[in-house]
C-alpha cells in the first residue's frame, strides 16, 4: 500500500472547493452503477487544467481502491497522504468522505468474484419403489429432494433423488462443514 | 494493606463471591462471607473437593461446627501450611483470614495468563481477524429471502457477481513544461511537435475519464486495480534491475534503456533469421548478410502466398503442387464421365495411363531443372574464373607499365651521364637528410604526446577505481535503507499490535498503582536498611566507648584504691577519703546498673505493647463471648437430641 502511494502522484488543485469536489466526484464515479463520461464536467473543475485533472482523478480512484482493498485504517491513510504532502485538513476531508463511502466500496469490491448459488429452502418426499419393468420386486425407499436456490437474484430449483444412505452421507457432510466453520471461528 | 485487600476482593469477585461494594478490607468480612469466598475458591481450584461444601453456613451450631471442620480439612488438603481449624471460619480474626485468602487466591488457576501468551505474529493476527469476522457473521441469524434487511445482504443474498474482467486503460501522460518543448523544436523537425500537440488535445478534450473507459462498468474496478498493479510491479522490477545491473554499467538510465533495447532487437533478429532461413534460401539467391529485422518480417509475410509465383521451389513444394494438380485433374476427369459400372475399369485404366504420363513428364522436367541448375553453376564458376584472370592480367599490365616508365626515364638520362649522376647523388643525399630531419621532429612531437597519453590513462584508471568504490558505497547505502525501512515497518506493526493488545487487556486494579507502590516500598526498605546500618554502627561505637570507659574506670579505681589504701594506714583524712572513694564508686556502679535496668524494662514495655495490639486485633473477647453462646447452644441441642432419643 505504501508503494502504491508513491506511484500515484496526486497533484490536487490549489483551492479547497475544487479539491472537495474532486474527492466527491472520484468516489461517485466509482460507485455509480453506469459509467458517466461527463463525471468530471463539474463547474468548479473547469478552471483546472484538464489533463492534470484527469491524472489526479486516475490517481485518486486508484488510491481509493487500494485503500479499501487493504482495509487501511486512519493512521495508514493519513501517513500515506502526508508522504504526498497533503495538508492536514485535506487529509481530514478525504478521510471523512472515505468513511462515508467505505461500506459501499467494500460491497463493490466484494462483488467481483464467483459464488455458487445459495440454498434457501428444501423440500423432500419419501417414496417407495415397488417394482419396475425389469425387476419384479425392488421394495426400496428413496427420497426426492428439491432445493430452492438463489443465484444472482433469480431462484431455481435443484431436484435430485437419493437413497437413505446417500442422504445420511449428505447430512453428515453438512454437519462436518458446520463444525469446521465453528472451529474456524474459535481460532 | 489496602492494596492487598483490594486485590483479594477483586479476585474473589471474579471467582463469583458476592462481595458488597462497601467492604473494602478483609476486616469487614463476616463469617458467612468468609465461608462463601473460601468455598468458591476451593471449587475453582479443585472441583472435586469444592462440590461437597456448601457456600453458606447452616443455622444449627453443630452443623456449623461440622462445616467449619470440613472447610479446614479441605484447605489443608489443598496445601495450606498455616494453623487452621473450625475456629478460623466461625471465630475469625483478621490476620489469619488474610493469609488464608491470599493463599487461596494465589492457588487459583491463571486463565488470564494463557490468553496473553499467544505469539503476536502477522499470520496469527490475520487468523484472529478472520475468526472474529466469522464469529460476527455466525451471530447474524438466517432469515428467509423475503424478510432480509440490508444488514443481511452481504452474507445471505449476494447480488450480481461479476468475474474479474480487465480492459486496458489509456491514461493521460505527464506533459513536460513548455521550456522543454521549445528545446525539442529547435533540435528536431516540426513533425513530432505537431504530433505531441495533437496528442495533448486528444488527452485534454476527448479522452474520457478513467472510470468511463471500460465498456462494462463492472470491469472498472478490476481494470484500475490491474493497471496499478502492473505499474507497481514494473516500477519494482526496474528498481531492482537498475540497482543491480544499471549502476554497474555506469550509464545514465536512458542510455541503459536504449542499449538494452538494441540488444533485445538483435537477439530477436537472430532467432527469426535462424527460423526463417530455409524458405528464405529458396526465395532469394545469394548470401544475405545484412538483412534488417523488418526485412525478415517482410520475408515472413511475403512467403505465404507463393502459389502462382514461378520461383525455384523446393522438391517438396513441387511435389505438393503436382499432386494437387493431379488430384484436381483426376477429380475433373472422374466427374466428367457419367457413373456406370462398366466404364469404371475404363476410367481407372485411363486414370492410370494419365498418371504414368504425367509422372514421366514430371520426371523429365525435374531432370531438365537439375541440368539447368548444374549448367548455371558451371557457368557461374567459369565466370568467376574469367573475372579473376582478368584482374590478374590487369595487375600485371600496370606493373609492366611502371617498369617501362622507369626504363624510359633512365634512357633519357643516359646521354648526360656524369651530371645526372651527380644530380641524382645530391638528390639522394638531400632526401636522406630530410628523412633524418623529419624523424627527429617526429621524435620531438612524440615524446610529450606519449607522456600525455600515459597521464590520461592513469587519470582514467583512478576514476574507474573511484567510481567502483562509490558504486559499492551506494549499494551498501541502498541495503541499509532497505533494512532500516523494513525494521521501521516491523516496529510500527508491533507497536500497533501491542497498543490493541493493551486496550484488550482487562482494566481492573491498575498495574501502575501496584508498580508504584512496589517501588515505593522498595525505596522505603532501602532507606530503612540504611538507617538500620547507621544505628548499628552507632551502637557499636557506643558499645566500644562504654567498654573502654569501664576498662579505664576499673584501672583508675584500682590504681587510686591502691594508692589511697597505702596512705590510709597512716593518715586519718586519707582513710576518710578512701571510704568516700569506695562509696562513690559503689554509688556510681548502682546508678549505672539502674540505668541499664531502666533500658531493659522500657524494651520489655514496648514488646508487651506490641503483643497487646496484635491480640486486640484478633478480637478474642468478642469471639470468646460467641464461643460461650455457641457452647450453650450446643449443650441445648445435645439435651434436645438426647430427649428425642429417650422419647423415641
Coordinates of C-alpha atoms in Angstrom, one line a residue, chain B residues 20 53 105 152 179 189 216 298 314 330 371 414 463 496 513 517 574 611:
Chain B
X20 CA -20.8 -5.8 48.7
X53 CA -19.0 -28.0 50.5
X105 CA -6.2 -16.6 45.6
X152 CA -28.0 -9.4 5.7
X179 CA 10.6 25.0 -21.9
X189 CA 11.8 18.9 -37.2
X216 CA -18.7 -2.6 -19.0
X298 CA 8.6 -8.9 -44.7
X314 CA 12.0 -26.9 -53.4
X330 CA -8.3 -36.8 -61.5
X371 CA 20.6 -30.0 -65.6
X414 CA 71.8 8.3 -70.3
X463 CA 38.5 7.5 -11.9
X496 CA 0.1 -1.2 16.7
X513 CA -0.7 1.6 41.1
X517 CA 3.5 1.0 45.4
X574 CA 43.2 9.8 103.8
X611 CA 1.7 -8.1 71.8

